[in-house]
Amino acid sequence: MKTSDYLKKYGIRLKKHLGQVFLSDDRIAKRIVKEAGLKPDDVVVEIGAGAGTLTEELAKTGARVIAYEIDESLAPILQERLSKYPNVELRFEDFLKAKDVPDGAICVSNIPYSVTGLIIEKIIEWRFKRAILMVQKEVGERILSKPGRKSYGYLSVMVQTFYEVRKLFDVPRSYFVPNPEVDSVVIEMKRKDVDLDFERFKKFVSMIFSKKRKTLKNNLKPFLSIFEGMDLSRRAEQLTIEEIMELYNVWRRTLECSKE
């Protein structure tokens, strides 16, 4: 049965305030799962199960699947599609408020576009070892962007500091119900061996990108004395991850010393 048929069967009306658009082509779901290369002993987290098109393909791998869905009205569809898979656990709750995501899990999701940035921050914070994500094409470009490009910014730095990122394939808007106004892209993120205080690093990156067209000298004005001898004439969008890390470590060490 097609996704659109499930929606009609249960009289489900999509909620605009949740930005609901559901993947309707199982060929795309199969391709995403193939790229994930899942094994039966993997733990997979899906964020935004929707009508279950991707969830069902994840379930077929035999991996343990934890599927989050904030909209409980979709329960009848998901339960019908997934009842034969004992390896699937449905959690009708907001992933952004989750408390017990298993360590070392893999995230495979068509994430809700309206809260993409917040969800990606959570993926970083929860230390997912890998993530295969379908995101809005424009957001994907920002995540993959390099220094000097207009699309390079806070999200680029946050993701690329913690993950190796690559583009897998594009997904046209026609593969969704209803058709959204934008195309999508599937990306892969592989965790780097990075040990950083997430909240502290997030605060620093937010600070240097707070006024994107301003120089570091302007955005770091309260801390200029600690960067003496360092070049602060450029904008944050011109810096490599390594250069940002150098600045961050100076700032971090100063904060730690001030607390001693």
PDB file of C-alpha atoms in Angstrom:
ATOM      1  CA  MET A   1       0.000   0.000   0.000  1.00  0.00           C
ATOM      2  CA  LYS A   2       1.282   3.480  -0.885  1.00  0.00           C
ATOM      3  CA  THR A   3       1.863   6.154   1.723  1.00  0.00           C
ATOM      4  CA  SER A   4      -0.946   8.252   0.245  1.00  0.00           C
ATOM      5  CA  ASP A   5      -3.291   5.245   0.580  1.00  0.00           C
ATOM      6  CA  TYR A   6      -2.412   4.838   4.268  1.00  0.00           C
ATOM      7  CA  LEU A   7      -3.148   8.511   4.864  1.00  0.00           C
ATOM      8  CA  LYS A   8      -6.540   8.191   3.139  1.00  0.00           C
ATOM      9  CA  LYS A   9      -7.382   4.953   4.969  1.00  0.00           C
ATOM     10  CA  TYR A  10      -6.969   6.550   8.384  1.00  0.00           C
ATOM     11  CA  GLY A  11      -8.210  10.017   7.425  1.00  0.00           C
ATOM     12  CA  ILE A  12      -4.915  11.642   8.347  1.00  0.00           C
ATOM     13  CA  ARG A  13      -4.604  15.324   7.547  1.00  0.00           C
ATOM     14  CA  LEU A  14      -1.070  16.643   7.489  1.00  0.00           C
ATOM     15  CA  LYS A  15      -0.234  19.327  10.008  1.00  0.00           C
ATOM     16  CA  LYS A  16       1.282  22.488   8.557  1.00  0.00           C
ATOM     17  CA  HIS A  17       2.678  23.642  11.902  1.00  0.00           C
ATOM     18  CA  LEU A  18       4.818  20.465  11.987  1.00  0.00           C
ATOM     19  CA  GLY A  19       5.929  20.955   8.396  1.00  0.00           C
ATOM     20  CA  GLN A  20       4.761  17.448   7.559  1.00  0.00           C
ATOM     21  CA  VAL A  21       5.774  16.051   4.172  1.00  0.00           C
ATOM     22  CA  PHE A  22       6.233  12.295   3.935  1.00  0.00           C
ATOM     23  CA  LEU A  23       8.570  10.281   1.756  1.00  0.00           C
ATOM     24  CA  SER A  24       6.279   8.328  -0.550  1.00  0.00           C
ATOM     25  CA  ASP A  25       8.676   6.333  -2.730  1.00  0.00           C
ATOM     26  CA  ASP A  26      10.104   3.195  -1.167  1.00  0.00           C
ATOM     27  CA  ARG A  27      12.897   3.131  -3.777  1.00  0.00           C
ATOM     28  CA  ILE A  28      14.424   6.185  -2.095  1.00  0.00           C
ATOM     29  CA  ALA A  29      13.967   4.574   1.329  1.00  0.00           C
ATOM     30  CA  LYS A  30      15.706   1.403   0.083  1.00  0.00           C
ATOM     31  CA  ARG A  31      18.588   3.454  -1.299  1.00  0.00           C
ATOM     32  CA  ILE A  32      19.041   5.337   1.981  1.00  0.00           C
ATOM     33  CA  VAL A  33      19.078   2.070   3.933  1.00  0.00           C
ATOM     34  CA  LYS A  34      21.547   0.537   1.483  1.00  0.00           C
ATOM     35  CA  GLU A  35      23.878   3.527   1.977  1.00  0.00           C
ATOM     36  CA  ALA A  36      23.603   3.062   5.749  1.00  0.00           C
ATOM     37  CA  GLY A  37      24.968  -0.494   5.477  1.00  0.00           C
ATOM     38  CA  LEU A  38      23.197  -1.646   8.629  1.00  0.00           C
ATOM     39  CA  LYS A  39      23.839  -4.922  10.421  1.00  0.00           C
ATOM     40  CA  PRO A  40      21.505  -6.837  12.778  1.00  0.00           C
ATOM     41  CA  ASP A  41      23.569  -5.823  15.821  1.00  0.00           C
ATOM     42  CA  ASP A  42      23.303  -2.086  15.040  1.00  0.00           C
ATOM     43  CA  VAL A  43      21.072   0.303  16.966  1.00  0.00           C
ATOM     44  CA  VAL A  44      19.344   2.748  14.641  1.00  0.00           C
ATOM     45  CA  VAL A  45      17.506   5.922  15.592  1.00  0.00           C
ATOM     46  CA  GLU A  46      15.006   7.428  13.183  1.00  0.00           C
ATOM     47  CA  ILE A  47      13.825  10.979  13.860  1.00  0.00           C
ATOM     48  CA  GLY A  48      10.393  11.673  12.431  1.00  0.00           C
ATOM     49  CA  ALA A  49       8.959   8.306  11.401  1.00  0.00           C
ATOM     50  CA  GLY A  50       6.042   9.975   9.634  1.00  0.00           C
ATOM     51  CA  ALA A  51       3.993   7.386   7.756  1.00  0.00           C
ATOM     52  CA  GLY A  52       6.714   4.744   8.141  1.00  0.00           C
ATOM     53  CA  THR A  53       8.097   4.411   4.602  1.00  0.00           C
ATOM     54  CA  LEU A  54      11.717   4.636   5.759  1.00  0.00           C
ATOM     55  CA  THR A  55      11.004   2.945   9.099  1.00  0.00           C
ATOM     56  CA  GLU A  56       9.778  -0.207   7.380  1.00  0.00           C
ATOM     57  CA  GLU A  57      12.918  -0.463   5.248  1.00  0.00           C
ATOM     58  CA  LEU A  58      15.081   0.045   8.352  1.00  0.00           C
ATOM     59  CA  ALA A  59      13.137  -2.717  10.120  1.00  0.00           C
ATOM     60  CA  LYS A  60      13.864  -5.182   7.326  1.00  0.00           C
ATOM     61  CA  THR A  61      17.613  -5.016   8.085  1.00  0.00           C
ATOM     62  CA  GLY A  62      17.085  -6.751  11.428  1.00  0.00           C
ATOM     63  CA  ALA A  63      18.792  -3.913  13.321  1.00  0.00           C
ATOM     64  CA  ARG A  64      17.184  -2.574  16.489  1.00  0.00           C
ATOM     65  CA  VAL A  65      15.190   0.465  15.349  1.00  0.00           C
ATOM     66  CA  ILE A  66      14.055   3.235  17.698  1.00  0.00           C
ATOM     67  CA  ALA A  67      11.667   5.464  15.761  1.00  0.00           C
ATOM     68  CA  TYR A  68      10.625   8.847  17.155  1.00  0.00           C
ATOM     69  CA  GLU A  69       7.421  10.504  16.024  1.00  0.00           C
ATOM     70  CA  ILE A  70       5.923  13.570  17.681  1.00  0.00           C
ATOM     71  CA  ASP A  71       2.463  13.205  16.049  1.00  0.00           C
ATOM     72  CA  GLU A  72       0.456  10.503  17.839  1.00  0.00           C
ATOM     73  CA  SER A  73      -2.301  10.656  15.222  1.00  0.00           C
ATOM     74  CA  LEU A  74       0.047   8.673  12.966  1.00  0.00           C
ATOM     75  CA  ALA A  75       0.064   5.742  15.408  1.00  0.00           C
ATOM     76  CA  PRO A  76      -2.515   3.626  13.493  1.00  0.00           C
ATOM     77  CA  ILE A  77      -0.480   3.799  10.265  1.00  0.00           C
ATOM     78  CA  LEU A  78       2.825   3.050  11.967  1.00  0.00           C
ATOM     79  CA  GLN A  79       1.396   0.215  14.035  1.00  0.00           C
ATOM     80  CA  GLU A  80      -0.178  -1.416  10.986  1.00  0.00           C
ATOM     81  CA  ARG A  81       3.001  -1.142   8.900  1.00  0.00           C
ATOM     82  CA  LEU A  82       5.407  -2.168  11.647  1.00  0.00           C
ATOM     83  CA  SER A  83       3.530  -4.640  13.858  1.00  0.00           C
ATOM     84  CA  LYS A  84       5.283  -7.602  12.229  1.00  0.00           C
ATOM     85  CA  TYR A  85       8.726  -6.264  13.139  1.00  0.00           C
ATOM     86  CA  PRO A  86       9.622  -7.037  16.771  1.00  0.00           C
ATOM     87  CA  ASN A  87      12.894  -5.120  16.358  1.00  0.00           C
ATOM     88  CA  VAL A  88      11.102  -1.760  16.088  1.00  0.00           C
ATOM     89  CA  GLU A  89      10.323   0.444  19.080  1.00  0.00           C
ATOM     90  CA  LEU A  90       8.008   3.404  18.420  1.00  0.00           C
ATOM     91  CA  ARG A  91       8.419   6.389  20.696  1.00  0.00           C
ATOM     92  CA  PHE A  92       5.685   8.981  20.346  1.00  0.00           C
ATOM     93  CA  GLU A  93       7.647  11.877  21.741  1.00  0.00           C
ATOM     94  CA  ASP A  94       9.724  14.857  20.696  1.00  0.00           C
ATOM     95  CA  PHE A  95      13.266  13.718  19.890  1.00  0.00           C
ATOM     96  CA  LEU A  96      14.556  17.124  20.988  1.00  0.00           C
ATOM     97  CA  LYS A  97      13.451  16.223  24.519  1.00  0.00           C
ATOM     98  CA  ALA A  98      14.793  12.653  24.464  1.00  0.00           C
ATOM     99  CA  LYS A  99      16.719  11.523  27.552  1.00  0.00           C
ATOM    100  CA  ASP A 100      18.014   8.049  26.786  1.00  0.00           C
ATOM    101  CA  VAL A 101      19.373   7.665  23.263  1.00  0.00           C
ATOM    102  CA  PRO A 102      21.697   4.603  23.280  1.00  0.00           C
ATOM    103  CA  ASP A 103      25.445   5.193  23.036  1.00  0.00           C
ATOM    104  CA  GLY A 104      27.011   4.380  19.677  1.00  0.00           C
ATOM    105  CA  ALA A 105      23.737   4.521  17.766  1.00  0.00           C
ATOM    106  CA  ILE A 106      23.390   5.284  14.055  1.00  0.00           C
ATOM    107  CA  CYS A 107      20.896   7.921  12.975  1.00  0.00           C
ATOM    108  CA  VAL A 108      19.033   7.300   9.713  1.00  0.00           C
ATOM    109  CA  SER A 109      16.317   9.873   9.141  1.00  0.00           C
ATOM    110  CA  ASN A 110      14.365  12.124   6.861  1.00  0.00           C
ATOM    111  CA  ILE A 111      14.431  14.832   9.494  1.00  0.00           C
ATOM    112  CA  PRO A 112      11.674  17.468   9.839  1.00  0.00           C
ATOM    113  CA  TYR A 113      12.895  20.459   7.865  1.00  0.00           C
ATOM    114  CA  SER A 114      11.409  23.078  10.186  1.00  0.00           C
ATOM    115  CA  VAL A 115      13.758  22.059  13.021  1.00  0.00           C
ATOM    116  CA  THR A 116      16.731  20.712  11.063  1.00  0.00           C
ATOM    117  CA  GLY A 117      19.335  22.845  12.829  1.00  0.00           C
ATOM    118  CA  LEU A 118      18.135  21.906  16.308  1.00  0.00           C
ATOM    119  CA  ILE A 119      18.018  18.212  15.443  1.00  0.00           C
ATOM    120  CA  ILE A 120      21.524  18.224  13.977  1.00  0.00           C
ATOM    121  CA  GLU A 121      22.825  19.877  17.146  1.00  0.00           C
ATOM    122  CA  LYS A 122      21.221  17.046  19.137  1.00  0.00           C
ATOM    123  CA  ILE A 123      22.810  14.453  16.858  1.00  0.00           C
ATOM    124  CA  ILE A 124      26.197  16.029  17.612  1.00  0.00           C
ATOM    125  CA  GLU A 125      25.476  16.280  21.330  1.00  0.00           C
ATOM    126  CA  TRP A 126      24.314  12.639  21.561  1.00  0.00           C
ATOM    127  CA  ARG A 127      27.505  11.525  19.792  1.00  0.00           C
ATOM    128  CA  PHE A 128      25.892   9.376  17.089  1.00  0.00           C
ATOM    129  CA  LYS A 129      28.726   7.453  15.456  1.00  0.00           C
ATOM    130  CA  ARG A 130      27.156   7.860  12.024  1.00  0.00           C
ATOM    131  CA  ALA A 131      24.197   9.631  10.502  1.00  0.00           C
ATOM    132  CA  ILE A 132      22.515   9.266   7.119  1.00  0.00           C
ATOM    133  CA  LEU A 133      20.202  12.250   6.826  1.00  0.00           C
ATOM    134  CA  MET A 134      17.812  13.566   4.219  1.00  0.00           C
ATOM    135  CA  VAL A 135      17.671  17.335   4.549  1.00  0.00           C
ATOM    136  CA  GLN A 136      16.499  20.310   2.542  1.00  0.00           C
ATOM    137  CA  LYS A 137      18.965  20.843  -0.318  1.00  0.00           C
ATOM    138  CA  GLU A 138      19.865  24.362   0.812  1.00  0.00           C
ATOM    139  CA  VAL A 139      20.642  23.097   4.323  1.00  0.00           C
ATOM    140  CA  GLY A 140      22.729  20.281   2.881  1.00  0.00           C
ATOM    141  CA  GLU A 141      24.767  22.830   0.956  1.00  0.00           C
ATOM    142  CA  ARG A 142      25.381  24.779   4.161  1.00  0.00           C
ATOM    143  CA  ILE A 143      26.489  21.648   6.013  1.00  0.00           C
ATOM    144  CA  LEU A 144      28.913  20.719   3.216  1.00  0.00           C
ATOM    145  CA  SER A 145      30.152  24.246   2.522  1.00  0.00           C
ATOM    146  CA  LYS A 146      33.783  25.350   2.704  1.00  0.00           C
ATOM    147  CA  PRO A 147      35.414  28.565   4.005  1.00  0.00           C
ATOM    148  CA  GLY A 148      34.952  31.619   1.791  1.00  0.00           C
ATOM    149  CA  ARG A 149      31.562  30.589   0.423  1.00  0.00           C
ATOM    150  CA  LYS A 150      28.404  32.488   1.298  1.00  0.00           C
ATOM    151  CA  SER A 151      26.782  29.285   2.540  1.00  0.00           C
ATOM    152  CA  TYR A 152      29.606  28.620   5.039  1.00  0.00           C
ATOM    153  CA  GLY A 153      28.582  29.472   8.571  1.00  0.00           C
ATOM    154  CA  TYR A 154      27.662  28.267  12.036  1.00  0.00           C
ATOM    155  CA  LEU A 155      26.071  24.988  10.891  1.00  0.00           C
ATOM    156  CA  SER A 156      28.977  24.169   8.558  1.00  0.00           C
ATOM    157  CA  VAL A 157      31.499  24.588  11.375  1.00  0.00           C
ATOM    158  CA  MET A 158      29.492  22.729  14.017  1.00  0.00           C
ATOM    159  CA  VAL A 159      28.954  19.677  11.818  1.00  0.00           C
ATOM    160  CA  GLN A 160      32.386  19.564  10.194  1.00  0.00           C
ATOM    161  CA  THR A 161      34.200  19.914  13.525  1.00  0.00           C
ATOM    162  CA  PHE A 162      32.615  16.719  14.833  1.00  0.00           C
ATOM    163  CA  TYR A 163      31.921  14.760  11.618  1.00  0.00           C
ATOM    164  CA  GLU A 164      33.369  13.876   8.243  1.00  0.00           C
ATOM    165  CA  VAL A 165      30.595  14.808   5.830  1.00  0.00           C
ATOM    166  CA  ARG A 166      29.820  13.867   2.247  1.00  0.00           C
ATOM    167  CA  LYS A 167      26.909  14.150  -0.141  1.00  0.00           C
ATOM    168  CA  LEU A 168      25.277  10.893  -1.236  1.00  0.00           C
ATOM    169  CA  PHE A 169      22.484  11.837  -3.660  1.00  0.00           C
ATOM    170  CA  ASP A 170      19.733  14.328  -4.480  1.00  0.00           C
ATOM    171  CA  VAL A 171      16.025  13.657  -3.948  1.00  0.00           C
ATOM    172  CA  PRO A 172      13.513  15.621  -6.075  1.00  0.00           C
ATOM    173  CA  ARG A 173      10.426  17.101  -4.396  1.00  0.00           C
ATOM    174  CA  SER A 174       8.177  14.792  -6.437  1.00  0.00           C
ATOM    175  CA  TYR A 175       9.083  11.867  -4.144  1.00  0.00           C
ATOM    176  CA  PHE A 176       7.104  13.319  -1.229  1.00  0.00           C
ATOM    177  CA  VAL A 177       3.458  13.629  -0.206  1.00  0.00           C
ATOM    178  CA  PRO A 178       2.542  16.436  -0.527  1.00  0.00           C
ATOM    179  CA  ASN A 179       5.251  17.803  -2.827  1.00  0.00           C
ATOM    180  CA  PRO A 180       7.273  20.365  -0.853  1.00  0.00           C
ATOM    181  CA  GLU A 181       8.533  23.608  -2.391  1.00  0.00           C
ATOM    182  CA  VAL A 182      12.166  22.480  -2.202  1.00  0.00           C
ATOM    183  CA  ASP A 183      14.328  19.564  -3.305  1.00  0.00           C
ATOM    184  CA  SER A 184      16.257  17.450  -0.832  1.00  0.00           C
ATOM    185  CA  VAL A 185      19.652  15.841  -0.479  1.00  0.00           C
ATOM    186  CA  VAL A 186      20.921  12.818   1.451  1.00  0.00           C
ATOM    187  CA  ILE A 187      24.207  13.282   3.320  1.00  0.00           C
ATOM    188  CA  GLU A 188      26.416  11.012   5.373  1.00  0.00           C
ATOM    189  CA  MET A 189      28.128  12.080   8.599  1.00  0.00           C
ATOM    190  CA  LYS A 190      30.880   9.967  10.230  1.00  0.00           C
ATOM    191  CA  ARG A 191      31.970  10.890  13.747  1.00  0.00           C
ATOM    192  CA  LYS A 192      35.521  12.149  14.173  1.00  0.00           C
ATOM    193  CA  ASP A 193      37.641  11.324  17.196  1.00  0.00           C
ATOM    194  CA  VAL A 194      37.034  14.748  18.742  1.00  0.00           C
ATOM    195  CA  ASP A 195      36.741  15.406  22.464  1.00  0.00           C
ATOM    196  CA  LEU A 196      35.197  18.844  22.919  1.00  0.00           C
ATOM    197  CA  ASP A 197      32.820  20.404  25.405  1.00  0.00           C
ATOM    198  CA  PHE A 198      29.824  20.658  23.071  1.00  0.00           C
ATOM    199  CA  GLU A 199      28.024  23.498  24.854  1.00  0.00           C
ATOM    200  CA  ARG A 200      31.158  25.583  25.278  1.00  0.00           C
ATOM    201  CA  PHE A 201      32.223  25.119  21.656  1.00  0.00           C
ATOM    202  CA  LYS A 202      28.693  25.915  20.483  1.00  0.00           C
ATOM    203  CA  LYS A 203      28.782  29.162  22.463  1.00  0.00           C
ATOM    204  CA  PHE A 204      32.091  30.182  20.888  1.00  0.00           C
ATOM    205  CA  VAL A 205      31.038  29.384  17.306  1.00  0.00           C
ATOM    206  CA  SER A 206      27.754  31.249  17.844  1.00  0.00           C
ATOM    207  CA  MET A 207      29.745  34.238  19.062  1.00  0.00           C
ATOM    208  CA  ILE A 208      32.134  34.477  16.112  1.00  0.00           C
ATOM    209  CA  PHE A 209      29.240  34.142  13.635  1.00  0.00           C
ATOM    210  CA  SER A 210      26.874  36.430  15.585  1.00  0.00           C
ATOM    211  CA  LYS A 211      27.358  39.222  13.033  1.00  0.00           C
ATOM    212  CA  LYS A 212      28.429  37.374   9.916  1.00  0.00           C
ATOM    213  CA  ARG A 213      29.561  40.430   7.955  1.00  0.00           C
ATOM    214  CA  LYS A 214      31.643  41.750  10.842  1.00  0.00           C
ATOM    215  CA  THR A 215      35.259  40.828  11.551  1.00  0.00           C
ATOM    216  CA  LEU A 216      36.461  38.642  14.396  1.00  0.00           C
ATOM    217  CA  LYS A 217      37.733  41.799  16.081  1.00  0.00           C
ATOM    218  CA  ASN A 218      34.161  43.058  16.258  1.00  0.00           C
ATOM    219  CA  ASN A 219      32.517  39.771  17.299  1.00  0.00           C
ATOM    220  CA  LEU A 220      35.179  38.971  19.907  1.00  0.00           C
ATOM    221  CA  LYS A 221      35.309  42.507  21.305  1.00  0.00           C
ATOM    222  CA  PRO A 222      34.829  41.485  24.988  1.00  0.00           C
ATOM    223  CA  PHE A 223      37.865  39.166  24.728  1.00  0.00           C
ATOM    224  CA  LEU A 224      40.331  41.137  22.583  1.00  0.00           C
ATOM    225  CA  SER A 225      43.047  41.161  25.247  1.00  0.00           C
ATOM    226  CA  ILE A 226      43.395  37.365  25.222  1.00  0.00           C
ATOM    227  CA  PHE A 227      43.945  37.238  21.449  1.00  0.00           C
ATOM    228  CA  GLU A 228      46.866  39.651  21.439  1.00  0.00           C
ATOM    229  CA  GLY A 229      49.159  38.993  18.475  1.00  0.00           C
ATOM    230  CA  MET A 230      46.537  36.989  16.570  1.00  0.00           C
ATOM    231  CA  ASP A 231      45.004  38.153  13.296  1.00  0.00           C
ATOM    232  CA  LEU A 232      41.383  39.152  13.941  1.00  0.00           C
ATOM    233  CA  SER A 233      40.931  41.184  10.766  1.00  0.00           C
ATOM    234  CA  ARG A 234      39.036  38.465   8.892  1.00  0.00           C
ATOM    235  CA  ARG A 235      35.437  37.324   9.148  1.00  0.00           C
ATOM    236  CA  ALA A 236      34.523  33.962  10.664  1.00  0.00           C
ATOM    237  CA  GLU A 237      33.265  32.705   7.296  1.00  0.00           C
ATOM    238  CA  GLN A 238      36.842  32.938   5.963  1.00  0.00           C
ATOM    239  CA  LEU A 239      38.342  30.644   8.614  1.00  0.00           C
ATOM    240  CA  THR A 240      39.067  26.940   8.312  1.00  0.00           C
ATOM    241  CA  ILE A 241      37.962  24.555  11.039  1.00  0.00           C
ATOM    242  CA  GLU A 242      41.582  24.364  12.218  1.00  0.00           C
ATOM    243  CA  GLU A 243      41.838  28.162  12.540  1.00  0.00           C
ATOM    244  CA  ILE A 244      38.575  28.302  14.473  1.00  0.00           C
ATOM    245  CA  MET A 245      39.832  25.558  16.780  1.00  0.00           C
ATOM    246  CA  GLU A 246      43.007  27.564  17.444  1.00  0.00           C
ATOM    247  CA  LEU A 247      40.971  30.597  18.493  1.00  0.00           C
ATOM    248  CA  TYR A 248      38.588  28.452  20.523  1.00  0.00           C
ATOM    249  CA  ASN A 249      41.409  26.833  22.482  1.00  0.00           C
ATOM    250  CA  VAL A 250      42.847  30.234  23.433  1.00  0.00           C
ATOM    251  CA  TRP A 251      39.408  31.369  24.599  1.00  0.00           C
ATOM    252  CA  ARG A 252      38.739  28.074  26.425  1.00  0.00           C
ATOM    253  CA  ARG A 253      42.031  28.081  28.299  1.00  0.00           C
ATOM    254  CA  THR A 254      41.431  31.648  29.427  1.00  0.00           C
ATOM    255  CA  LEU A 255      37.987  30.722  30.765  1.00  0.00           C
ATOM    256  CA  GLU A 256      39.386  27.712  32.620  1.00  0.00           C
ATOM    257  CA  CYS A 257      42.187  29.760  34.178  1.00  0.00           C
ATOM    258  CA  SER A 258      39.765  32.438  35.325  1.00  0.00           C
ATOM    259  CA  LYS A 259      37.780  29.809  37.242  1.00  0.00           C
ATOM    260  CA  GLU A 260      40.800  28.493  39.139  1.00  0.00           C
TER     261      GLU A 260
END
